[in-house]
Amino acid sequence: MGIIGTAKEMLRASTESADRGDGAAERSKGAYWCHDCDERIRDVEVAGDDAPTCPECGDEMEFERSPSSTGCAC
């Protein structure tokens, strides 16, 4: 593969979606975290708009990752 082919491959790889899950599944915008307990709950697993409470300690969990960011929230 020449320089042009390598450059094309690098550009193609950099523009691919970081979401590698099922395309038909509901898209997650992030996850709720309890940093004290290291508990994580994906936003699509939470009913309603309010932050859930941590199943370990009962404190309110914090949402992380903005909808416009790339990569996973893990």
Short mmCIF file of N, CA and C in Angstrom, two decimals:
data_model
loop_
_atom_site.label_atom_id
_atom_site.label_comp_id
_atom_site.label_asym_id
_atom_site.label_seq_id
_atom_site.Cartn_x
_atom_site.Cartn_y
_atom_site.Cartn_z
N MET A 1 0.86 -1.17 0.00
CA MET A 1 0.00 0.00 0.00
C MET A 1 0.91 1.23 0.00
N GLY A 2 0.59 2.19 -0.86
CA GLY A 2 1.38 3.40 -0.95
C GLY A 2 0.97 4.44 0.07
N ILE A 3 1.61 5.57 -0.05
CA ILE A 3 1.33 6.67 0.88
C ILE A 3 -0.11 7.14 0.75
N ILE A 4 -0.61 7.24 -0.47
CA ILE A 4 -2.00 7.69 -0.69
C ILE A 4 -2.98 6.70 -0.05
N GLY A 5 -2.77 5.42 -0.26
CA GLY A 5 -3.64 4.40 0.33
C GLY A 5 -3.60 4.42 1.85
N THR A 6 -2.41 4.62 2.39
CA THR A 6 -2.28 4.69 3.85
C THR A 6 -3.01 5.91 4.40
N ALA A 7 -2.87 7.04 3.74
CA ALA A 7 -3.55 8.26 4.19
C ALA A 7 -5.06 8.09 4.11
N LYS A 8 -5.56 7.49 3.04
CA LYS A 8 -7.00 7.25 2.91
C LYS A 8 -7.50 6.34 4.02
N GLU A 9 -6.75 5.31 4.33
CA GLU A 9 -7.14 4.37 5.38
C GLU A 9 -7.16 5.07 6.75
N MET A 10 -6.19 5.91 7.01
CA MET A 10 -6.15 6.64 8.28
C MET A 10 -7.32 7.60 8.40
N LEU A 11 -7.66 8.29 7.32
CA LEU A 11 -8.80 9.21 7.34
C LEU A 11 -10.10 8.46 7.55
N ARG A 12 -10.26 7.34 6.87
CA ARG A 12 -11.47 6.53 7.01
C ARG A 12 -11.62 6.04 8.45
N ALA A 13 -10.54 5.58 9.05
CA ALA A 13 -10.58 5.06 10.42
C ALA A 13 -10.88 6.17 11.42
N SER A 14 -10.40 7.38 11.17
CA SER A 14 -10.61 8.46 12.13
C SER A 14 -12.03 9.02 12.09
N THR A 15 -12.77 8.77 11.02
CA THR A 15 -14.13 9.31 10.91
C THR A 15 -15.20 8.28 11.23
N GLU A 16 -14.80 7.05 11.50
CA GLU A 16 -15.77 6.03 11.86
C GLU A 16 -16.33 6.29 13.24
N SER A 17 -17.55 5.89 13.45
CA SER A 17 -18.21 6.08 14.74
C SER A 17 -17.54 5.23 15.80
N ALA A 18 -17.41 5.79 16.98
CA ALA A 18 -16.85 5.04 18.10
C ALA A 18 -17.89 4.11 18.71
N ASP A 19 -19.16 4.29 18.35
CA ASP A 19 -20.24 3.44 18.85
C ASP A 19 -20.26 2.17 18.01
N ARG A 20 -19.80 1.07 18.58
CA ARG A 20 -19.70 -0.18 17.82
C ARG A 20 -20.79 -1.17 18.20
N GLY A 21 -21.82 -0.68 18.83
CA GLY A 21 -22.91 -1.55 19.25
C GLY A 21 -23.91 -1.80 18.13
N ASP A 22 -25.02 -2.41 18.47
CA ASP A 22 -26.09 -2.72 17.55
C ASP A 22 -26.72 -1.42 17.06
N GLY A 23 -26.77 -1.21 15.74
CA GLY A 23 -27.33 0.00 15.17
C GLY A 23 -28.80 0.17 15.47
N ALA A 24 -29.53 -0.91 15.70
CA ALA A 24 -30.96 -0.84 15.98
C ALA A 24 -31.24 -0.56 17.45
N ALA A 25 -30.25 -0.74 18.29
CA ALA A 25 -30.44 -0.52 19.72
C ALA A 25 -30.52 0.96 20.03
N GLU A 26 -31.10 1.28 21.17
CA GLU A 26 -31.21 2.67 21.61
C GLU A 26 -29.81 3.20 21.91
N ARG A 27 -29.52 4.39 21.39
CA ARG A 27 -28.19 4.98 21.56
C ARG A 27 -28.05 5.63 22.94
N SER A 28 -26.95 5.32 23.58
CA SER A 28 -26.63 5.89 24.88
C SER A 28 -25.90 7.21 24.69
N LYS A 29 -26.23 8.18 25.51
CA LYS A 29 -25.55 9.48 25.48
C LYS A 29 -24.52 9.57 26.61
N GLY A 30 -24.47 8.57 27.45
CA GLY A 30 -23.53 8.57 28.55
C GLY A 30 -23.94 7.61 29.63
N ALA A 31 -23.42 7.83 30.81
CA ALA A 31 -23.71 6.94 31.93
C ALA A 31 -23.72 7.73 33.23
N TYR A 32 -24.42 7.20 34.19
CA TYR A 32 -24.43 7.75 35.54
C TYR A 32 -23.40 7.00 36.36
N TRP A 33 -22.63 7.74 37.15
CA TRP A 33 -21.56 7.15 37.93
C TRP A 33 -21.67 7.53 39.40
N CYS A 34 -21.30 6.60 40.25
CA CYS A 34 -21.04 6.90 41.66
C CYS A 34 -19.54 6.63 41.82
N HIS A 35 -18.78 7.70 41.94
CA HIS A 35 -17.32 7.56 41.99
C HIS A 35 -16.84 6.94 43.30
N ASP A 36 -17.60 7.12 44.36
CA ASP A 36 -17.21 6.52 45.63
C ASP A 36 -17.30 5.00 45.58
N CYS A 37 -18.33 4.49 44.92
CA CYS A 37 -18.58 3.04 44.88
C CYS A 37 -18.16 2.39 43.56
N ASP A 38 -17.74 3.19 42.58
CA ASP A 38 -17.40 2.69 41.24
C ASP A 38 -18.57 1.98 40.58
N GLU A 39 -19.78 2.47 40.83
CA GLU A 39 -20.99 1.93 40.19
C GLU A 39 -21.27 2.73 38.94
N ARG A 40 -21.74 2.07 37.88
CA ARG A 40 -22.07 2.71 36.61
C ARG A 40 -23.41 2.19 36.12
N ILE A 41 -24.26 3.12 35.66
CA ILE A 41 -25.55 2.75 35.06
C ILE A 41 -25.69 3.55 33.77
N ARG A 42 -25.87 2.87 32.63
CA ARG A 42 -26.06 3.56 31.36
C ARG A 42 -27.34 4.37 31.40
N ASP A 43 -27.35 5.51 30.71
CA ASP A 43 -28.51 6.39 30.72
C ASP A 43 -29.75 5.72 30.12
N VAL A 44 -29.59 4.81 29.18
CA VAL A 44 -30.74 4.15 28.56
C VAL A 44 -31.38 3.12 29.49
N GLU A 45 -30.72 2.82 30.61
CA GLU A 45 -31.27 1.88 31.58
C GLU A 45 -31.99 2.59 32.72
N VAL A 46 -32.07 3.94 32.64
CA VAL A 46 -32.69 4.74 33.69
C VAL A 46 -34.01 5.30 33.18
N ALA A 47 -35.07 5.11 33.94
CA ALA A 47 -36.38 5.66 33.57
C ALA A 47 -36.47 7.10 34.07
N GLY A 48 -36.99 7.98 33.24
CA GLY A 48 -37.16 9.37 33.65
C GLY A 48 -35.93 10.21 33.40
N ASP A 49 -36.02 11.48 33.78
CA ASP A 49 -34.93 12.42 33.54
C ASP A 49 -34.07 12.68 34.77
N ASP A 50 -34.49 12.22 35.92
CA ASP A 50 -33.74 12.46 37.14
C ASP A 50 -32.60 11.46 37.28
N ALA A 51 -31.53 11.91 37.90
CA ALA A 51 -30.38 11.04 38.15
C ALA A 51 -30.78 9.94 39.13
N PRO A 52 -30.35 8.72 38.89
CA PRO A 52 -30.67 7.63 39.82
C PRO A 52 -29.82 7.70 41.07
N THR A 53 -30.21 6.95 42.06
CA THR A 53 -29.39 6.84 43.27
C THR A 53 -28.52 5.59 43.14
N CYS A 54 -27.37 5.64 43.74
CA CYS A 54 -26.43 4.53 43.71
C CYS A 54 -27.02 3.33 44.45
N PRO A 55 -26.99 2.14 43.83
CA PRO A 55 -27.52 0.97 44.52
C PRO A 55 -26.68 0.55 45.73
N GLU A 56 -25.43 0.99 45.80
CA GLU A 56 -24.56 0.65 46.93
C GLU A 56 -24.76 1.57 48.12
N CYS A 57 -24.65 2.92 47.88
CA CYS A 57 -24.64 3.86 49.00
C CYS A 57 -25.88 4.74 49.08
N GLY A 58 -26.67 4.81 48.02
CA GLY A 58 -27.89 5.60 48.04
C GLY A 58 -27.71 7.06 47.66
N ASP A 59 -26.48 7.51 47.38
CA ASP A 59 -26.24 8.89 46.95
C ASP A 59 -26.67 9.07 45.50
N GLU A 60 -26.96 10.32 45.11
CA GLU A 60 -27.32 10.60 43.73
C GLU A 60 -26.10 10.41 42.84
N MET A 61 -26.31 9.77 41.69
CA MET A 61 -25.23 9.50 40.76
C MET A 61 -25.04 10.69 39.83
N GLU A 62 -23.86 10.81 39.24
CA GLU A 62 -23.49 11.93 38.39
C GLU A 62 -23.44 11.48 36.93
N PHE A 63 -24.06 12.27 36.04
CA PHE A 63 -24.04 11.95 34.61
C PHE A 63 -22.72 12.42 34.01
N GLU A 64 -22.14 11.58 33.18
CA GLU A 64 -20.90 11.93 32.52
C GLU A 64 -20.98 11.61 31.04
N ARG A 65 -20.39 12.48 30.26
CA ARG A 65 -20.23 12.44 28.82
C ARG A 65 -21.33 13.22 28.15
N SER A 66 -20.94 14.21 27.41
CA SER A 66 -21.90 15.03 26.69
C SER A 66 -22.30 14.32 25.40
N PRO A 67 -23.49 14.59 24.89
CA PRO A 67 -23.96 13.94 23.68
C PRO A 67 -23.07 14.19 22.47
N SER A 68 -22.33 15.28 22.44
CA SER A 68 -21.52 15.59 21.26
C SER A 68 -20.13 14.96 21.31
N SER A 69 -19.78 14.30 22.39
CA SER A 69 -18.44 13.72 22.48
C SER A 69 -18.41 12.36 21.79
N THR A 70 -17.20 11.90 21.49
CA THR A 70 -17.04 10.59 20.86
C THR A 70 -16.44 9.64 21.86
N GLY A 71 -16.42 8.39 21.51
CA GLY A 71 -15.86 7.38 22.38
C GLY A 71 -16.91 6.83 23.33
N CYS A 72 -16.48 5.93 24.16
CA CYS A 72 -17.45 5.31 25.08
C CYS A 72 -17.41 5.99 26.43
N ALA A 73 -18.41 5.70 27.21
CA ALA A 73 -18.50 6.28 28.55
C ALA A 73 -18.07 5.28 29.61
N CYS A 74 -17.30 4.30 29.20
CA CYS A 74 -16.92 3.28 30.16
C CYS A 74 -15.70 3.64 30.95
#
